[in-house]
């Protein structure tokens, strides 16, 4: 049913109504269409009303689906899209109640008006929105048929203020990968993108283009779209596992290079230990394993054989590595031993998973070192922490606060834990960025990692002082959450796989072949010139997408700098540079690009960092009283408060600062988020002056340190 | 009991016999010793005879343990060392039978002679071999005591042709890591190293230093020692899993850099897919999974919860990735899609595991690409194969033969498989080096990876042409097997973590502090000069090891170039460069090092490759008849034979070329090795001229190609 009438005819047919009165049978109907040049080149649509399961005391909000007649739209999926429960086809009575007495069969898109739009939820079928052919339906009366295009239907709904998410039911039905329904959820402001895309009519993928959830209003929905549509990640058919697509893996590779360079200079060597741990070894350090045991994945079978003993997949490698440290370290001359590995670990969490932030398998590096004395170990712990802060600041343009964890929050079995703490301004929640632990001698005593005393064999043997330190792909999630916006990803230049895209534009049907060739050739030569100075650049010379579509697409994917090159620019021997982070447009002489582009990318990095830093700083609220504490916390801040340092008090703070559900949309994503109590994030190294006699914000005892508290991921 | 009499006295005591006749009681015994200056400075030894479990028809081969009296030597361990079953202390009758009627209590090392040595297996205690004190025992008669040193006992055994493995029972007893007993197995030629080590008396580790198994005579034992003592790898307490220590992981990092650079230039992007696969997805491609199913590890439990459905750990990622390829590839403009990942996969093989070559978890890269047409796919398959050959040749200095696998040996489910085939001269076996598969459209049809026909929507949709290609850490094992020798690892310079070590030498007690400082300072400045030109160099200025010990240790660890720097050298402003691969000594002016060392390292690389290439070439025997085929094969060659190309014939060749156990020691390691039939390794791209009418070496039908056959890993 999808034939293509000439464009001119389609234009003439907008909102053309056909009376059903005169031609009463199908044959006549067809002949009327033929007479109007339509020749069956239309599609039928359907408008269905669902009633979700609703508490008796609550108001019913019906869901209206507007879809191509052929689209299969499962009720369960519709329910998910609008956050409703168990929707069933509505009774005729309910339809009449909401639509001025209309029968279900008479409903059309035009049955929705400014008044009833506020009482219902509307879901649009992407196939309908994108359809090139005319769509036939009843204009609230079965005796007439109206023809509108998909974009006209969405324009109408927009005009009456009806906010309708668009769902790609067709893609979901044909996709063999089930993944999540999230990345096919979208709201109507995508229309702009799809409209511009449709203009050149050349998009042949069915995927919805732009971000359709607002960062401020629907942060979880926004984040999910950002990472999937920005092609950082895809959902996977094993729950809690995600695919790291090239854009995010590239970030990880930059982090690897940065960190490897620095730790190798410290004498750390990379190695690889097996992913499997025997139960016996895993359980050796009780304190340590207690925290991990509920999340350990067990292999019990190989092929068709049951294993004699189940084998664990490492949740972390202390117990994997330390028996060998005991074997390899015989003399004080074998110290320090400094190994690091880049690997994946598995923690089968049962909490709500989140891309990059909480995943059942994740990539990380884990460093494990052994030293002869505390001083050496301590020095390394802090040096590593500096490198972690450097990854955030120098690569990801994300500010962090360095500090030490409280006894309650430190790594179980270790001596103390240092941390870099980040902040997600939109949710007001803190997030642990990476941790560097001094393990003391706890593990070395457990695993007998000891050496003869260098002062003499008659002196007591010495147990090694150990550290472990780790940073995971979570950093990528933090970076995305901090910088990206409603247009898509905003990637910091140093980790962006593509740093600058050159887009030819201003080409029309009137452009001569010569001019077109000159533009294309110049775009290519700019690419070449930038690559020659180490910039990851690409000229987007595809002729099947419009410049507008390309702009939107590269913005979605977070490319830091777009260089527009049109005939007018070329005449001036310039390009128009457009910053992704600010949208600022800067004309640049082509001759200067090899210097100006690298410099601008550095500026973008610095500006991104400085903006994020100013925002974080403005959200660190220093308080003195509990009342201020709660007010600041509920104002989406983290709180710097004088604290007594006692674990019982910390637990009390958490309890007292928890609050009831305040109905934020976030609830659906992570039920605990807004209601959770405040945890201590860290005792920052950089301390405000603690005046003598300052009291703990909670216990009223003498405060020992200012401590950073917050709701956190 | 281990006091140290002066060296001079020890020398005088060699083979000194004390008659028990005259001094009959302990007091007298002590006074005699005192009179001789011995003063209790001796240790007792024990000589025990074990009878292993033996089939009734087989000849009994007793095992004789020669150990310090205090050494705990478990029978099970002894059994493993000599490859015997269930040894028990032998009866007096059996001892008498083998030792000229001696009673068990009268046995000493000298009871072993040239005749009975051929009928028994002897195991030596490392503590005894290394002992500094005199060892007391009966010289085949209880009425006399003989004193010999450990090295004299081993020299005696050597002189009568008795080949006795040395076992470090003490280290095994104290080591908290159980690992494998392999790395403590050793044979008597270690004596040389331990003797030189003992000279300076400063080794404080208990580990046996040198390689004590001969590459030609005991290849599996040699290989196991090479990789563990060379610190490439350690055995792990989960069977079939190994620890990649920094030396081997460094090789892997060089390979990653080399390959990443090249594939990124081809437009391949790195990504990371989850390690878990659902059963449903895993089983999608039946042909493909059939080969892997018996080796798949299954996770069935997380924490204390049984999973609803078991989840597999990827044995390879075709089925993990391709559902998403189907989702991402919608238009021909989405092609080619070229992704690669560096990850670990798990194949729970039940065959005998071998470090690097056959391990249950291993690191590899797997590239998976999709193309619009066969030509593009085919071109990439061959380009990747060239990069694989390049890794072998340019990094590892290992020659390989490029070719295509037969139908029987190709990747199940693919269209054709190309391969690089290596060769282990010592065993005469071929080894698959890496494979690059053209999958054709088999998987794309199964997973519906298809696009609209660019020639028009009315034309049939096109299924993608796919490739997959992988190279694993097995390459490291091949490199070690090909180049290393009885002194230890020989690492090719481009992948050696340490390329050049500078060893100060010629320093004696008479050296002035000034000269000593000058040597040390120069060693450091040579290190600095070499590092400045990108050479991975280190000055070994430790003062607690002798130069001889350092030489042996760095040779063991395969450092390509040693620079010796002594007072005489310094006077001439030179160092003495010593090549690890040839032992050649080359004086080099210090002023030239920044140029001469890099150049020499390149020469070493080339020489290593050329030698290995000549050896491989000399072991590729071109034959025309079946008789020649078998002769060549049994002469530890691979065979290039005209072949008809039929699968039945290939199976026939394998069957006919299998042979009975010929008693090689290898048997213990991998029972199938020497008796296995020949497989086709590949049809080499480079073909000898096939004369018209040439017949297949086996079936007698017309030959279609020369094909390389061999026993293989």
GROMACS .gro file of N, CA, C and O in nm, chain B residues 232-329:
model
  392
  945UNK      N    1   5.754  -1.560   3.233
  945UNK     CA    2   5.650  -1.523   3.138
  945UNK      C    3   5.513  -1.551   3.198
  945UNK      O    4   5.417  -1.481   3.170
  946UNK      N    5   5.507  -1.652   3.281
  946UNK     CA    6   5.377  -1.707   3.319
  946UNK      C    7   5.390  -1.782   3.449
  946UNK      O    8   5.499  -1.824   3.487
  947UNK      N    9   5.280  -1.795   3.521
  947UNK     CA   10   5.281  -1.885   3.635
  947UNK      C   11   5.158  -1.974   3.628
  947UNK      O   12   5.055  -1.936   3.571
  948UNK      N   13   5.173  -2.091   3.685
  948UNK     CA   14   5.059  -2.182   3.693
  948UNK      C   15   4.960  -2.127   3.796
  948UNK      O   16   4.999  -2.056   3.888
  949UNK      N   17   4.833  -2.162   3.778
  949UNK     CA   18   4.728  -2.105   3.860
  949UNK      C   19   4.647  -2.217   3.922
  949UNK      O   20   4.646  -2.329   3.871
  950UNK      N   21   4.581  -2.186   4.031
  950UNK     CA   22   4.516  -2.296   4.102
  950UNK      C   23   4.384  -2.341   4.043
  950UNK      O   24   4.323  -2.435   4.093
  951UNK      N   25   4.336  -2.276   3.935
  951UNK     CA   26   4.225  -2.332   3.859
  951UNK      C   27   4.287  -2.395   3.734
  951UNK      O   28   4.353  -2.327   3.656
  952UNK      N   29   4.268  -2.523   3.719
  952UNK     CA   30   4.334  -2.598   3.614
  952UNK      C   31   4.306  -2.540   3.475
  952UNK      O   32   4.193  -2.505   3.443
  953UNK      N   33   4.412  -2.532   3.395
  953UNK     CA   34   4.396  -2.483   3.258
  953UNK      C   35   4.400  -2.332   3.247
  953UNK      O   36   4.390  -2.278   3.139
  954UNK      N   37   4.413  -2.264   3.362
  954UNK     CA   38   4.426  -2.118   3.362
  954UNK      C   39   4.568  -2.081   3.406
  954UNK      O   40   4.625  -2.149   3.491
  955UNK      N   41   4.621  -1.977   3.349
  955UNK     CA   42   4.758  -1.936   3.378
  955UNK      C   43   4.763  -1.786   3.402
  955UNK      O   44   4.680  -1.711   3.351
  956UNK      N   45   4.864  -1.744   3.475
  956UNK     CA   46   4.884  -1.601   3.498
  956UNK      C   47   4.982  -1.549   3.394
  956UNK      O   48   5.092  -1.602   3.380
  957UNK      N   49   4.942  -1.448   3.321
  957UNK     CA   50   5.035  -1.383   3.228
  957UNK      C   51   5.112  -1.278   3.307
  957UNK      O   52   5.056  -1.173   3.344
  958UNK      N   53   5.238  -1.304   3.332
  958UNK     CA   54   5.320  -1.210   3.408
  958UNK      C   55   5.366  -1.096   3.316
  958UNK      O   56   5.348  -1.103   3.194
  959UNK      N   57   5.424  -0.991   3.373
  959UNK     CA   58   5.455  -0.873   3.291
  959UNK      C   59   5.534  -0.903   3.163
  959UNK      O   60   5.508  -0.842   3.059
  960UNK      N   61   5.628  -0.997   3.169
  960UNK     CA   62   5.710  -1.022   3.049
  960UNK      C   63   5.625  -1.067   2.931
  960UNK      O   64   5.651  -1.029   2.817
  961UNK      N   65   5.526  -1.151   2.956
  961UNK     CA   66   5.444  -1.198   2.844
  961UNK      C   67   5.334  -1.097   2.810
  961UNK      O   68   5.300  -1.078   2.694
  962UNK      N   69   5.281  -1.030   2.914
  962UNK     CA   70   5.178  -0.931   2.883
  962UNK      C   71   5.237  -0.815   2.804
  962UNK      O   72   5.170  -0.757   2.719
  963UNK      N   73   5.363  -0.788   2.826
  963UNK     CA   74   5.429  -0.684   2.749
  963UNK      C   75   5.433  -0.721   2.600
  963UNK      O   76   5.408  -0.637   2.513
  964UNK      N   77   5.464  -0.847   2.572
  964UNK     CA   78   5.463  -0.894   2.433
  964UNK      C   79   5.324  -0.869   2.373
  964UNK      O   80   5.309  -0.820   2.262
  965UNK      N   81   5.223  -0.903   2.453
  965UNK     CA   82   5.085  -0.887   2.406
  965UNK      C   83   5.054  -0.739   2.378
  965UNK      O   84   4.990  -0.705   2.280
  966UNK      N   85   5.104  -0.652   2.462
  966UNK     CA   86   5.081  -0.508   2.441
  966UNK      C   87   5.148  -0.460   2.311
  966UNK      O   88   5.093  -0.376   2.240
  967UNK      N   89   5.266  -0.516   2.281
  967UNK     CA   90   5.331  -0.477   2.156
  967UNK      C   91   5.249  -0.523   2.037
  967UNK      O   92   5.234  -0.452   1.937
  968UNK      N   93   5.194  -0.643   2.050
  968UNK     CA   94   5.110  -0.697   1.943
  968UNK      C   95   4.984  -0.610   1.928
  968UNK      O   96   4.942  -0.579   1.817
  969UNK      N   97   4.927  -0.570   2.040
  969UNK     CA   98   4.808  -0.485   2.034
  969UNK      C   99   4.838  -0.355   1.961
  969UNK      O  100   4.763  -0.312   1.875
  970UNK      N  101   4.951  -0.292   1.996
  970UNK     CA  102   4.986  -0.165   1.932
  970UNK      C  103   5.005  -0.184   1.781
  970UNK      O  104   4.956  -0.105   1.701
  971UNK      N  105   5.079  -0.288   1.746
  971UNK     CA  106   5.108  -0.316   1.605
  971UNK      C  107   4.979  -0.336   1.526
  971UNK      O  108   4.958  -0.277   1.421
  972UNK      N  109   4.893  -0.419   1.583
  972UNK     CA  110   4.772  -0.458   1.510
  972UNK      C  111   4.670  -0.344   1.510
  972UNK      O  112   4.609  -0.316   1.406
  973UNK      N  113   4.652  -0.277   1.624
  973UNK     CA  114   4.558  -0.165   1.632
  973UNK      C  115   4.592  -0.058   1.528
  973UNK      O  116   4.503  -0.006   1.461
  974UNK      N  117   4.719  -0.028   1.519
  974UNK     CA  118   4.762   0.075   1.424
  974UNK      C  119   4.717   0.039   1.283
  974UNK      O  120   4.663   0.121   1.209
  975UNK      N  121   4.736  -0.087   1.248
  975UNK     CA  122   4.705  -0.130   1.112
  975UNK      C  123   4.555  -0.144   1.085
  975UNK      O  124   4.506  -0.105   0.980
  976UNK      N  125   4.484  -0.201   1.180
  976UNK     CA  126   4.340  -0.219   1.152
  976UNK      C  127   4.265  -0.086   1.161
  976UNK      O  128   4.167  -0.066   1.089
  977UNK      N  129   4.313   0.005   1.245
  977UNK     CA  130   4.245   0.135   1.250
  977UNK      C  131   4.264   0.207   1.117
  977UNK      O  132   4.173   0.277   1.071
  978UNK      N  133   4.380   0.190   1.057
  978UNK     CA  134   4.403   0.249   0.925
  978UNK      C  135   4.309   0.189   0.821
  978UNK      O  136   4.278   0.251   0.720
  979UNK      N  137   4.262   0.066   0.847
  979UNK     CA  138   4.168   0.001   0.756
  979UNK      C  139   4.023   0.042   0.786
  979UNK      O  140   3.930  -0.007   0.721
  980UNK      N  141   4.005   0.125   0.886
  980UNK     CA  142   3.869   0.167   0.921
  980UNK      C  143   3.802   0.078   1.024
  980UNK      O  144   3.682   0.087   1.048
  981UNK      N  145   3.879  -0.013   1.085
  981UNK     CA  146   3.822  -0.097   1.190
  981UNK      C  147   3.819  -0.017   1.321
  981UNK      O  148   3.913   0.057   1.351
  982UNK      N  149   3.711  -0.033   1.396
  982UNK     CA  150   3.700   0.035   1.526
  982UNK      C  151   3.695  -0.070   1.637
  982UNK      O  152   3.635  -0.175   1.620
  983UNK      N  153   3.756  -0.038   1.749
  983UNK     CA  154   3.748  -0.128   1.863
  983UNK      C  155   3.620  -0.105   1.942
  983UNK      O  156   3.570   0.007   1.949
  984UNK      N  157   3.571  -0.210   2.001
  984UNK     CA  158   3.448  -0.204   2.081
  984UNK      C  159   3.458  -0.313   2.188
  984UNK      O  160   3.558  -0.386   2.194
  985UNK      N  161   3.358  -0.319   2.275
  985UNK     CA  162   3.356  -0.429   2.372
  985UNK      C  163   3.214  -0.481   2.391
  985UNK      O  164   3.124  -0.405   2.427
  986UNK      N  165   3.200  -0.609   2.365
  986UNK     CA  166   3.071  -0.676   2.384
  986UNK      C  167   3.076  -0.760   2.512
  986UNK      O  168   3.183  -0.806   2.551
  987UNK      N  169   2.960  -0.782   2.573
  987UNK     CA  170   2.958  -0.856   2.700
  987UNK      C  171   3.013  -0.998   2.687
  987UNK      O  172   3.009  -1.059   2.580
  988UNK      N  173   3.063  -1.051   2.799
  988UNK     CA  174   3.117  -1.187   2.800
  988UNK      C  175   3.008  -1.292   2.812
  988UNK      O  176   3.035  -1.410   2.794
  989UNK      N  177   2.886  -1.248   2.844
  989UNK     CA  178   2.779  -1.346   2.863
  989UNK      C  179   2.691  -1.359   2.739
  989UNK      O  180   2.668  -1.262   2.669
  990UNK      N  181   2.644  -1.480   2.717
  990UNK     CA  182   2.552  -1.506   2.606
  990UNK      C  183   2.436  -1.588   2.658
  990UNK      O  184   2.457  -1.687   2.730
  991UNK      N  185   2.317  -1.552   2.619
  991UNK     CA  186   2.204  -1.635   2.658
  991UNK      C  187   2.203  -1.761   2.570
  991UNK      O  188   2.251  -1.761   2.458
  992UNK      N  189   2.148  -1.865   2.626
  992UNK     CA  190   2.143  -1.994   2.557
  992UNK      C  191   2.073  -1.981   2.422
  992UNK      O  192   2.118  -2.033   2.321
  993UNK      N  193   1.964  -1.907   2.423
  993UNK     CA  194   1.883  -1.890   2.303
  993UNK      C  195   1.968  -1.834   2.188
  993UNK      O  196   1.965  -1.882   2.076
  994UNK      N  197   2.045  -1.733   2.220
  994UNK     CA  198   2.126  -1.668   2.117
  994UNK      C  199   2.243  -1.758   2.078
  994UNK      O  200   2.276  -1.771   1.961
  995UNK      N  201   2.301  -1.820   2.178
  995UNK     CA  202   2.419  -1.904   2.151
  995UNK      C  203   2.386  -2.014   2.052
  995UNK      O  204   2.467  -2.050   1.966
  996UNK      N  205   2.266  -2.064   2.062
  996UNK     CA  206   2.232  -2.180   1.980
  996UNK      C  207   2.175  -2.143   1.845
  996UNK      O  208   2.134  -2.229   1.768
  997UNK      N  209   2.175  -2.016   1.815
  997UNK     CA  210   2.112  -1.972   1.691
  997UNK      C  211   2.177  -2.033   1.567
  997UNK      O  212   2.109  -2.072   1.473
  998UNK      N  213   2.308  -2.037   1.567
  998UNK     CA  214   2.376  -2.089   1.448
  998UNK      C  215   2.428  -2.229   1.480
  998UNK      O  216   2.532  -2.246   1.541
  999UNK      N  217   2.352  -2.328   1.437
  999UNK     CA  218   2.377  -2.465   1.482
  999UNK      C  219   2.514  -2.520   1.442
  999UNK      O  220   2.586  -2.573   1.524
 1000UNK      N  221   2.547  -2.506   1.315
 1000UNK     CA  222   2.676  -2.556   1.265
 1000UNK      C  223   2.790  -2.502   1.348
 1000UNK      O  224   2.884  -2.570   1.384
 1001UNK      N  225   2.776  -2.374   1.373
 1001UNK     CA  226   2.880  -2.299   1.441
 1001UNK      C  227   2.895  -2.345   1.585
 1001UNK      O  228   3.005  -2.372   1.633
 1002UNK      N  229   2.783  -2.356   1.652
 1002UNK     CA  230   2.790  -2.381   1.796
 1002UNK      C  231   2.825  -2.526   1.825
 1002UNK      O  232   2.881  -2.558   1.930
 1003UNK      N  233   2.797  -2.613   1.731
 1003UNK     CA  234   2.825  -2.755   1.753
 1003UNK      C  235   2.969  -2.778   1.796
 1003UNK      O  236   2.997  -2.856   1.886
 1004UNK      N  237   3.060  -2.704   1.734
 1004UNK     CA  238   3.201  -2.720   1.767
 1004UNK      C  239   3.236  -2.671   1.906
 1004UNK      O  240   3.332  -2.718   1.967
 1005UNK      N  241   3.159  -2.576   1.956
 1005UNK     CA  242   3.194  -2.514   2.084
 1005UNK      C  243   3.117  -2.570   2.203
 1005UNK      O  244   3.164  -2.564   2.316
 1006UNK      N  245   2.998  -2.624   2.177
 1006UNK     CA  246   2.908  -2.662   2.286
 1006UNK      C  247   2.973  -2.743   2.397
 1006UNK      O  248   2.951  -2.715   2.514
 1007UNK      N  249   3.055  -2.844   2.363
 1007UNK     CA  250   3.110  -2.924   2.472
 1007UNK      C  251   3.208  -2.848   2.561
 1007UNK      O  252   3.245  -2.896   2.667
 1008UNK      N  253   3.248  -2.730   2.519
 1008UNK     CA  254   3.351  -2.655   2.593
 1008UNK      C  255   3.296  -2.529   2.657
 1008UNK      O  256   3.371  -2.446   2.708
 1009UNK      N  257   3.165  -2.510   2.651
 1009UNK     CA  258   3.109  -2.386   2.702
 1009UNK      C  259   3.095  -2.391   2.854
 1009UNK      O  260   3.045  -2.488   2.910
 1010UNK      N  261   3.141  -2.286   2.921
 1010UNK     CA  262   3.125  -2.274   3.066
 1010UNK      C  263   2.993  -2.201   3.095
 1010UNK      O  264   2.962  -2.101   3.030
 1011UNK      N  265   2.919  -2.255   3.190
 1011UNK     CA  266   2.786  -2.201   3.219
 1011UNK      C  267   2.778  -2.142   3.357
 1011UNK      O  268   2.813  -2.205   3.457
 1012UNK      N  269   2.728  -2.020   3.364
 1012UNK     CA  270   2.698  -1.959   3.493
 1012UNK      C  271   2.553  -1.995   3.526
 1012UNK      O  272   2.463  -1.969   3.446
 1013UNK      N  273   2.534  -2.055   3.642
 1013UNK     CA  274   2.397  -2.096   3.679
 1013UNK      C  275   2.351  -2.030   3.808
 1013UNK      O  276   2.237  -2.043   3.847
 1014UNK      N  277   2.444  -1.960   3.874
 1014UNK     CA  278   2.411  -1.908   4.006
 1014UNK      C  279   2.476  -1.773   4.026
 1014UNK      O  280   2.587  -1.749   3.979
 1015UNK      N  281   2.405  -1.683   4.094
 1015UNK     CA  282   2.462  -1.554   4.131
 1015UNK      C  283   2.436  -1.533   4.279
 1015UNK      O  284   2.320  -1.537   4.322
 1016UNK      N  285   2.541  -1.513   4.356
 1016UNK     CA  286   2.523  -1.510   4.502
 1016UNK      C  287   2.463  -1.643   4.544
 1016UNK      O  288   2.515  -1.749   4.508
 1017UNK      N  289   2.351  -1.638   4.612
 1017UNK     CA  290   2.285  -1.763   4.648
 1017UNK      C  291   2.164  -1.793   4.562
 1017UNK      O  292   2.090  -1.886   4.589
 1018UNK      N  293   2.141  -1.711   4.459
 1018UNK     CA  294   2.023  -1.732   4.375
 1018UNK      C  295   2.057  -1.814   4.252
 1018UNK      O  296   2.153  -1.784   4.181
 1019UNK      N  297   1.976  -1.915   4.226
 1019UNK     CA  298   1.988  -1.987   4.099
 1019UNK      C  299   1.932  -1.896   3.991
 1019UNK      O  300   1.827  -1.834   4.008
 1020UNK      N  301   2.002  -1.885   3.879
 1020UNK     CA  302   1.949  -1.805   3.768
 1020UNK      C  303   1.832  -1.880   3.703
 1020UNK      O  304   1.829  -2.003   3.702
 1021UNK      N  305   1.737  -1.804   3.651
 1021UNK     CA  306   1.623  -1.867   3.583
 1021UNK      C  307   1.673  -1.949   3.465
 1021UNK      O  308   1.625  -2.058   3.439
 1022UNK      N  309   1.767  -1.892   3.393
 1022UNK     CA  310   1.825  -1.961   3.277
 1022UNK      C  311   1.976  -1.955   3.288
 1022UNK      O  312   2.031  -1.849   3.315
 1023UNK      N  313   2.044  -2.066   3.266
 1023UNK     CA  314   2.191  -2.061   3.268
 1023UNK      C  315   2.240  -1.965   3.160
 1023UNK      O  316   2.176  -1.951   3.056
 1024UNK      N  317   2.350  -1.900   3.188
 1024UNK     CA  318   2.408  -1.805   3.093
 1024UNK      C  319   2.549  -1.852   3.059
 1024UNK      O  320   2.626  -1.888   3.148
 1025UNK      N  321   2.580  -1.853   2.929
 1025UNK     CA  322   2.711  -1.903   2.886
 1025UNK      C  323   2.815  -1.792   2.889
 1025UNK      O  324   2.782  -1.674   2.878
 1026UNK      N  325   2.941  -1.830   2.907
 1026UNK     CA  326   3.052  -1.738   2.886
 1026UNK      C  327   3.097  -1.759   2.742
 1026UNK      O  328   3.116  -1.872   2.698
 1027UNK      N  329   3.114  -1.648   2.670
 1027UNK     CA  330   3.144  -1.657   2.526
 1027UNK      C  331   3.266  -1.746   2.498
 1027UNK      O  332   3.372  -1.726   2.558
 1028UNK      N  333   3.252  -1.842   2.405
 1028UNK     CA  334   3.369  -1.913   2.357
 1028UNK      C  335   3.427  -1.840   2.235
 1028UNK      O  336   3.540  -1.861   2.194
 1029UNK      N  337   3.349  -1.751   2.179
 1029UNK     CA  338   3.379  -1.665   2.065
 1029UNK      C  339   3.253  -1.582   2.049
 1029UNK      O  340   3.152  -1.614   2.108
 1030UNK      N  341   3.258  -1.469   1.974
 1030UNK     CA  342   3.147  -1.374   1.986
 1030UNK      C  343   3.056  -1.360   1.865
 1030UNK      O  344   2.978  -1.265   1.859
 1031UNK      N  345   3.063  -1.451   1.769
 1031UNK     CA  346   2.973  -1.438   1.654
 1031UNK      C  347   2.828  -1.419   1.700
 1031UNK      O  348   2.760  -1.324   1.660
 1032UNK      N  349   2.782  -1.508   1.786
 1032UNK     CA  350   2.641  -1.503   1.824
 1032UNK      C  351   2.613  -1.390   1.924
 1032UNK      O  352   2.499  -1.352   1.941
 1033UNK      N  353   2.717  -1.341   1.988
 1033UNK     CA  354   2.700  -1.226   2.078
 1033UNK      C  355   2.675  -1.100   1.995
 1033UNK      O  356   2.588  -1.017   2.025
 1034UNK      N  357   2.751  -1.087   1.887
 1034UNK     CA  358   2.755  -0.961   1.814
 1034UNK      C  359   2.652  -0.951   1.701
 1034UNK      O  360   2.599  -0.843   1.674
 1035UNK      N  361   2.627  -1.062   1.634
 1035UNK     CA  362   2.553  -1.051   1.508
 1035UNK      C  363   2.408  -1.005   1.521
 1035UNK      O  364   2.355  -0.939   1.431
 1036UNK      N  365   2.339  -1.035   1.633
 1036UNK     CA  366   2.204  -0.977   1.646
 1036UNK      C  367   2.209  -0.825   1.640
 1036UNK      O  368   2.116  -0.761   1.589
 1037UNK      N  369   2.318  -0.766   1.690
 1037UNK     CA  370   2.328  -0.620   1.691
 1037UNK      C  371   2.372  -0.567   1.556
 1037UNK      O  372   2.338  -0.456   1.518
 1038UNK      N  373   2.448  -0.648   1.484
 1038UNK     CA  374   2.480  -0.609   1.347
 1038UNK      C  375   2.349  -0.599   1.268
 1038UNK      O  376   2.330  -0.508   1.188
 1039UNK      N  377   2.259  -0.695   1.293
 1039UNK     CA  378   2.130  -0.694   1.222
 1039UNK      C  379   2.053  -0.567   1.257
 1039UNK      O  380   1.986  -0.507   1.173
 1040UNK      N  381   2.067  -0.523   1.382
 1040UNK     CA  382   1.994  -0.404   1.426
 1040UNK      C  383   2.058  -0.277   1.370
 1040UNK      O  384   1.988  -0.185   1.329
 1041UNK      N  385   2.191  -0.272   1.369
 1041UNK     CA  386   2.260  -0.149   1.330
 1041UNK      C  387   2.267  -0.131   1.178
 1041UNK      O  388   2.280  -0.020   1.130
 1042UNK      N  389   2.267  -0.243   1.108
 1042UNK     CA  390   2.283  -0.233   0.962
 1042UNK      C  391   2.145  -0.233   0.898
 1042UNK      O  392   2.077  -0.335   0.894
   0.00000   0.00000   0.00000
